[in-house]
Amino acid sequence: MSTKKVTNLLETPQPPPPQMTFQGRKLPDHLINFASPAGKELFKQALNDGYAEGYFNLSSCFSHQMEPAYCGLSSLSIVLNALQVTGAPVWKGPWRWWSDELLNCCAEIEIVKKSGVTFDQFACLARCHCDTIVKRANKVSKEEFISDLKSVCSRSDIFMIISFSRQAMQQTGDGHFSPIGAYNSEQNMALVLDTAR
Amino acid sequence: MSTKKVTNLLETPQPPPPQMTFQGRKLPDHLINFASPAGKELFKQALNDGYAEGYFNLSSCFSHQMEPAYCGLSSLSIVLNALQVTGAPVWKGPWRWWSDELLNCCAEIEIVKKSGVTFDQFACLARCHCDTIVKRANKVSKEEFISDLKSVCSRSDIFMIISFSRQAMQQTGDGHFSPIGAYNSEQNMALVLDTAR
């Protein structure tokens, strides 16, 4: 999880140096780790200001994605579990649970495994399972986006999943989906519950 | 996740009524849901009292268990990731990550899949990967347990995994492992980051 400055969504990409394997990646300096002293403080403020109301349901249902390209499916599963949407598929034994690898709608799971879902496929997939409002970043003002962040983060019956460029955030990869966990209005920063490991 | 009263660990078991499949189970009345108004309040108090310091690393690394009997492996994986213990196995592609299904030490994974790990196997498994202090409930006073809860929850470089009876908590199943996320000293309650879905 990381706290990301809303204003920095369009910064210049800086590809990471080549390496064989990675056990996590260091966050770029403009992003703040949730578990760092600054991240804790930002979260406390958001909590005290009433902008982390949905965080508790989301974090109770949080799981990392099962495949590197399942960020969309994983984000949606977390939200469906947080909303307690009924009719979840049987996971194991008698247990039903919304799980990324069991979401099979709008896109073939084997293709998703290779290349993920597009924005439109994600919207279609969300509509299959719950009431959905779809907004494209280029059709929404920054003011509306921030107003939506505030409104969503002050409730626990509606959640926001953002589709964003990890490259633009100077992170590994590019197109990515993750739920928003909280909003700090004092610093204008959002808590991204990153589904990547 | 649920907040569980430390004093209620030994209550009389009450088996759940038979059903075909379950999408989550209602918590017994003596346990408080993390995402309920009372759960949020307990967490806020713990946070403000400095007894949720390790929560942020744990919740960043939290994932649900991959098999119904993987509670021990899953709890240990979460803690190993939270501690950033190096040498994690390769998960997918170039990514290394401690993951329950990749922990293969002290117990055969196929046997664990069927029947989980015992307390001693869990201790052995933990010792394979990190510095470990093992304490048996019947050798520890309640005062020492609470003192340990306080000490662990006020740091983010040491974590506690408890082995407890879900049956004694009036929950489904019996022997279970989960990490402790926070401690509320005013109500003497601990936040159990339950790895079950």
XYZ file of C-alpha atoms in Angstrom:
394
model
C 0.000 0.000 0.000
C 1.227 3.469 -0.685
C -0.032 6.985 -0.356
C 0.168 8.788 -3.676
C -0.069 12.481 -4.395
C -3.089 13.108 -6.585
C -1.284 15.982 -8.270
C 1.594 13.786 -9.420
C -0.361 11.452 -11.697
C 1.276 12.766 -14.869
C 4.972 12.932 -13.941
C 7.729 11.815 -16.311
C 8.329 8.037 -16.331
C 11.694 6.750 -15.117
C 12.161 3.037 -15.893
C 13.749 0.959 -13.090
C 17.274 -0.431 -13.516
C 17.417 -4.005 -14.855
C 17.585 -6.782 -12.221
C 16.984 -10.518 -12.193
C 14.362 -10.840 -9.445
C 12.709 -8.405 -7.063
C 11.406 -8.764 -3.536
C 9.294 -5.618 -3.508
C 10.530 -2.367 -5.047
C 11.540 0.837 -3.300
C 8.823 3.461 -3.677
C 9.789 6.591 -5.623
C 10.424 9.565 -3.316
C 7.139 11.315 -4.171
C 5.090 8.346 -2.899
C 4.799 7.660 0.820
C 4.770 4.149 2.260
C 1.621 3.458 4.318
C 3.779 1.834 7.035
C 6.301 4.684 7.314
C 5.984 7.282 10.108
C 4.715 9.839 7.543
C 2.247 7.309 6.092
C 0.883 6.492 9.557
C 0.432 10.180 10.283
C -1.382 10.780 6.982
C -3.672 7.845 7.715
C -4.403 9.057 11.256
C -5.372 12.483 9.903
C -7.618 10.934 7.244
C -9.205 8.712 9.893
C -9.817 11.587 12.295
C -11.260 13.723 9.462
C -13.738 10.950 8.531
C -12.104 10.124 5.193
C -11.155 6.534 5.960
C -14.621 5.148 6.635
C -14.496 2.547 3.854
C -10.928 1.555 4.718
C -11.999 -0.955 7.372
C -14.228 -3.014 5.092
C -11.653 -2.870 2.295
C -8.694 -3.875 4.428
C -10.710 -6.721 6.007
C -11.264 -8.078 2.492
C -7.848 -7.189 1.060
C -5.859 -9.865 -0.709
C -2.978 -9.526 -3.140
C -3.589 -10.394 -6.774
C -3.119 -14.048 -7.753
C -1.383 -13.270 -11.052
C 0.777 -10.311 -12.141
C -1.958 -9.198 -14.598
C -4.944 -9.650 -12.244
C -4.909 -6.136 -10.721
C -8.342 -5.338 -12.191
C -9.943 -8.622 -11.154
C -8.326 -8.461 -7.731
C -9.444 -4.864 -7.072
C -12.998 -5.747 -8.053
C -13.000 -8.877 -5.862
C -11.864 -6.879 -2.821
C -14.657 -4.372 -3.369
C -17.316 -7.065 -3.956
C -16.301 -8.729 -0.684
C -16.244 -5.347 1.086
C -19.772 -4.655 -0.214
C -20.789 -8.194 0.809
C -22.340 -8.723 -2.633
C -24.142 -12.063 -2.425
C -23.787 -14.893 -4.928
C -20.001 -15.209 -4.686
C -18.613 -18.325 -6.382
C -17.642 -21.323 -4.271
C -13.942 -20.914 -3.439
C -12.951 -24.084 -1.537
C -15.046 -26.553 0.473
C -18.293 -24.887 1.549
C -16.827 -21.353 1.392
C -18.035 -18.707 -1.055
C -15.769 -15.728 -1.736
C -15.185 -13.212 -4.510
C -11.731 -14.057 -5.801
C -9.852 -12.701 -8.838
C -9.292 -16.089 -10.473
C -13.020 -16.902 -10.205
C -14.309 -13.750 -11.957
C -15.189 -14.898 -15.454
C -17.209 -12.278 -17.284
C -16.538 -9.771 -20.124
C -13.026 -11.176 -20.692
C -11.552 -14.665 -21.058
C -9.595 -15.489 -17.897
C -6.695 -17.028 -19.871
C -6.311 -13.809 -21.894
C -6.585 -11.703 -18.726
C -3.808 -13.814 -17.205
C -1.529 -12.720 -20.059
C -2.500 -9.097 -20.578
C -4.939 -7.954 -17.901
C -8.194 -6.129 -18.599
C -8.756 -2.855 -20.436
C -10.641 0.025 -18.854
C -13.802 -0.907 -20.788
C -13.520 -4.599 -19.898
C -13.111 -3.638 -16.262
C -16.215 -1.422 -16.408
C -18.164 -4.273 -18.037
C -16.944 -6.711 -15.394
C -17.918 -4.378 -12.551
C -21.399 -3.859 -14.063
C -21.852 -7.651 -14.142
C -21.653 -7.756 -10.350
C -22.666 -4.438 -8.769
C -24.029 -0.922 -9.365
C -21.246 0.934 -11.116
C -20.487 4.529 -12.058
C -17.749 4.743 -14.685
C -15.734 7.929 -15.107
C -12.884 8.552 -17.551
C -10.099 10.781 -16.192
C -10.157 12.993 -19.297
C -13.863 13.692 -18.826
C -13.606 14.650 -15.151
C -12.154 17.828 -13.662
C -9.620 17.619 -10.852
C -12.228 19.257 -8.576
C -14.795 16.558 -9.363
C -12.199 13.821 -8.794
C -11.309 15.246 -5.387
C -14.970 15.705 -4.518
C -15.580 12.037 -5.462
C -12.602 10.966 -3.326
C -14.030 12.819 -0.326
C -17.524 11.478 -0.840
C -16.434 7.855 -1.340
C -13.919 7.851 1.526
C -16.485 9.154 3.994
C -18.772 6.135 3.422
C -18.443 2.388 3.660
C -21.147 1.362 1.178
C -19.507 2.739 -1.960
C -15.896 2.304 -3.114
C -13.609 3.757 -5.754
C -11.245 1.737 -7.906
C -8.815 3.813 -9.936
C -7.178 2.876 -13.178
C -3.834 4.618 -13.383
C -0.405 4.487 -14.981
C 2.265 3.062 -12.704
C 4.819 4.300 -15.213
C 3.578 7.871 -14.734
C 4.052 7.306 -10.981
C 7.643 6.169 -11.669
C 6.782 2.617 -10.640
C 7.357 -0.694 -12.417
C 4.861 -1.577 -15.169
C 2.144 0.650 -16.536
C -1.658 0.282 -16.560
C -2.846 -0.702 -13.086
C -6.059 -0.926 -11.036
C -6.344 -0.545 -7.263
C -8.993 0.445 -4.726
C -8.714 3.767 -2.867
C -8.592 3.263 0.900
C -8.584 6.779 2.315
C -8.124 10.440 1.475
C -6.052 13.004 3.354
C -7.618 16.372 2.597
C -4.892 18.374 4.343
C -2.131 17.037 2.076
C -4.440 16.216 -0.874
C -3.177 12.641 -0.964
C -4.988 9.361 -1.508
C -4.213 5.970 -0.004
C -3.913 3.452 -2.829
C -4.435 -0.111 -1.583
C -2.076 -1.543 -4.164
C -3.060 -5.113 -5.031
C 0.451 -5.919 -6.304
C 2.721 -7.878 -3.994
C -10.608 -9.358 10.791
C -12.202 -9.217 14.193
C -11.482 -7.800 17.587
C -11.571 -10.483 20.212
C -11.788 -10.202 23.963
C -8.672 -11.721 25.483
C -10.632 -12.818 28.506
C -13.030 -14.901 26.407
C -10.530 -17.395 25.024
C -11.928 -20.292 26.980
C -15.701 -19.912 26.535
C -18.001 -22.867 25.898
C -18.102 -23.979 22.236
C -21.386 -23.632 20.347
C -21.255 -25.372 16.955
C -22.874 -23.470 14.048
C -26.104 -24.775 12.496
C -25.583 -26.975 9.427
C -25.705 -25.210 6.016
C -24.647 -26.064 2.471
C -22.332 -23.160 1.627
C -21.280 -20.007 3.450
C -20.309 -16.545 2.266
C -18.674 -15.416 5.472
C -20.177 -16.211 8.888
C -21.776 -13.841 11.353
C -19.418 -13.121 14.248
C -20.604 -14.298 17.680
C -21.853 -11.396 19.817
C -18.777 -11.313 22.059
C -16.480 -10.594 19.067
C -16.484 -7.190 17.402
C -16.127 -6.731 13.656
C -13.149 -4.521 12.755
C -15.326 -2.647 10.223
C -18.239 -1.970 12.617
C -18.566 1.423 14.363
C -17.400 -0.185 17.649
C -14.472 -1.890 15.865
C -13.361 1.384 14.277
C -13.508 3.107 17.654
C -11.455 0.354 19.330
C -8.871 0.594 16.551
C -8.686 4.406 16.805
C -8.055 4.139 20.553
C -5.361 1.498 20.036
C -3.760 3.657 17.341
C -3.804 6.796 19.485
C -2.391 4.849 22.461
C 0.515 3.583 20.325
C -0.613 -0.053 20.307
C -1.146 -0.392 16.564
C 2.395 0.346 15.416
C 2.905 -3.000 13.682
C -0.572 -2.923 12.132
C 0.550 -0.905 9.106
C 3.263 -3.316 7.991
C 1.003 -6.296 8.639
C -2.000 -4.934 6.769
C 0.218 -3.895 3.826
C 1.306 -7.531 3.575
C -2.027 -9.119 4.466
C -3.449 -11.789 2.189
C -6.067 -14.419 2.907
C -4.977 -18.025 3.144
C -4.840 -19.986 -0.136
C -6.310 -23.169 1.357
C -8.738 -23.728 4.265
C -5.942 -25.412 6.296
C -3.184 -22.885 5.509
C -3.861 -20.505 8.437
C -0.434 -21.231 9.970
C 1.488 -20.887 6.701
C -0.483 -17.807 5.745
C 0.065 -16.077 9.110
C 3.786 -16.761 8.908
C 3.987 -15.476 5.305
C 2.284 -12.218 6.265
C 4.754 -11.702 9.106
C 7.796 -12.612 6.962
C 6.688 -10.053 4.357
C 5.983 -7.485 7.086
C 9.498 -8.061 8.469
C 10.890 -7.896 4.913
C 12.837 -11.090 5.514
C 15.042 -11.533 2.460
C 15.338 -14.729 0.431
C 11.630 -15.094 -0.347
C 10.864 -17.721 -2.991
C 10.090 -16.621 -6.542
C 6.305 -16.209 -6.768
C 5.561 -15.365 -10.418
C 7.765 -13.838 -13.131
C 10.631 -11.909 -11.490
C 8.725 -11.329 -8.233
C 9.793 -12.799 -4.904
C 7.225 -12.966 -2.106
C 6.591 -15.035 1.016
C 3.442 -16.951 0.208
C 1.709 -19.754 2.146
C 1.793 -22.295 -0.689
C 5.543 -21.742 -1.138
C 6.568 -22.412 2.482
C 7.956 -25.915 2.446
C 9.772 -26.706 5.669
C 9.064 -28.859 8.776
C 5.857 -30.244 7.233
C 4.903 -31.717 3.855
C 2.768 -29.180 1.988
C 0.325 -31.859 0.779
C -0.270 -32.999 4.361
C -0.618 -29.382 5.524
C -3.235 -28.861 2.797
C -5.322 -31.621 4.395
C -4.804 -31.032 8.098
C -2.835 -27.822 8.691
C 0.183 -27.586 10.979
C 0.486 -28.403 14.663
C 1.782 -25.867 17.185
C 5.215 -27.533 17.146
C 5.364 -27.696 13.347
C 4.458 -24.029 13.216
C 7.224 -23.163 15.679
C 9.702 -25.197 13.617
C 8.559 -23.467 10.419
C 8.902 -20.018 11.962
C 12.415 -20.848 13.243
C 13.401 -21.862 9.690
C 12.830 -18.288 8.512
C 13.215 -15.774 11.347
C 14.132 -15.244 15.009
C 11.319 -16.811 16.981
C 10.171 -16.855 20.599
C 7.731 -19.687 21.253
C 5.350 -19.527 24.209
C 2.709 -22.072 25.188
C -0.481 -20.589 26.661
C -0.410 -22.977 29.637
C 3.106 -21.829 30.564
C 2.339 -18.111 30.442
C 0.319 -16.055 32.916
C -2.435 -13.762 31.668
C -0.323 -10.799 32.870
C 2.652 -11.913 30.780
C 0.416 -12.434 27.739
C -1.010 -8.926 28.049
C 2.446 -7.482 28.639
C 3.637 -9.258 25.460
C 0.634 -7.917 23.521
C 1.486 -4.367 24.596
C 5.150 -4.729 23.837
C 4.635 -6.303 20.394
C 1.862 -3.908 19.342
C 3.960 -0.859 20.165
C 6.677 -1.891 17.668
C 6.826 -2.694 13.982
C 9.879 -4.956 13.963
C 8.408 -7.821 15.989
C 5.047 -9.534 15.520
C 2.858 -11.983 17.406
C 1.028 -14.887 15.826
C -1.448 -16.605 18.125
C -2.595 -20.175 17.984
C -6.110 -20.369 19.333
C -9.297 -22.404 19.306
C -11.958 -20.947 17.040
C -14.386 -23.370 18.658
C -13.697 -21.802 22.068
C -14.476 -18.436 20.432
C -17.800 -19.886 19.169
C -16.566 -19.719 15.591
C -16.497 -22.370 12.851
C -13.650 -24.891 13.027
C -11.132 -25.235 15.806
C -7.329 -24.845 15.855
C -6.382 -21.620 14.069
C -3.400 -19.288 13.615
C -3.559 -15.539 12.973
C -1.339 -12.490 13.481
C -2.264 -9.881 16.103
C -2.709 -6.424 14.568
C -3.335 -4.159 17.540
C -4.196 -4.070 21.231
C -6.780 -1.888 22.932
C -5.623 -1.508 26.525
C -8.768 0.311 27.689
C -11.058 -2.582 26.738
C -8.374 -5.289 27.006
C -9.129 -6.485 23.488
C -6.834 -7.610 20.699
C -7.303 -7.170 16.956
C -6.949 -10.576 15.306
C -6.086 -10.253 11.606
C -7.951 -13.413 10.721
C -6.398 -15.054 7.660
C -9.612 -16.973 6.892
C -11.827 -15.591 4.126
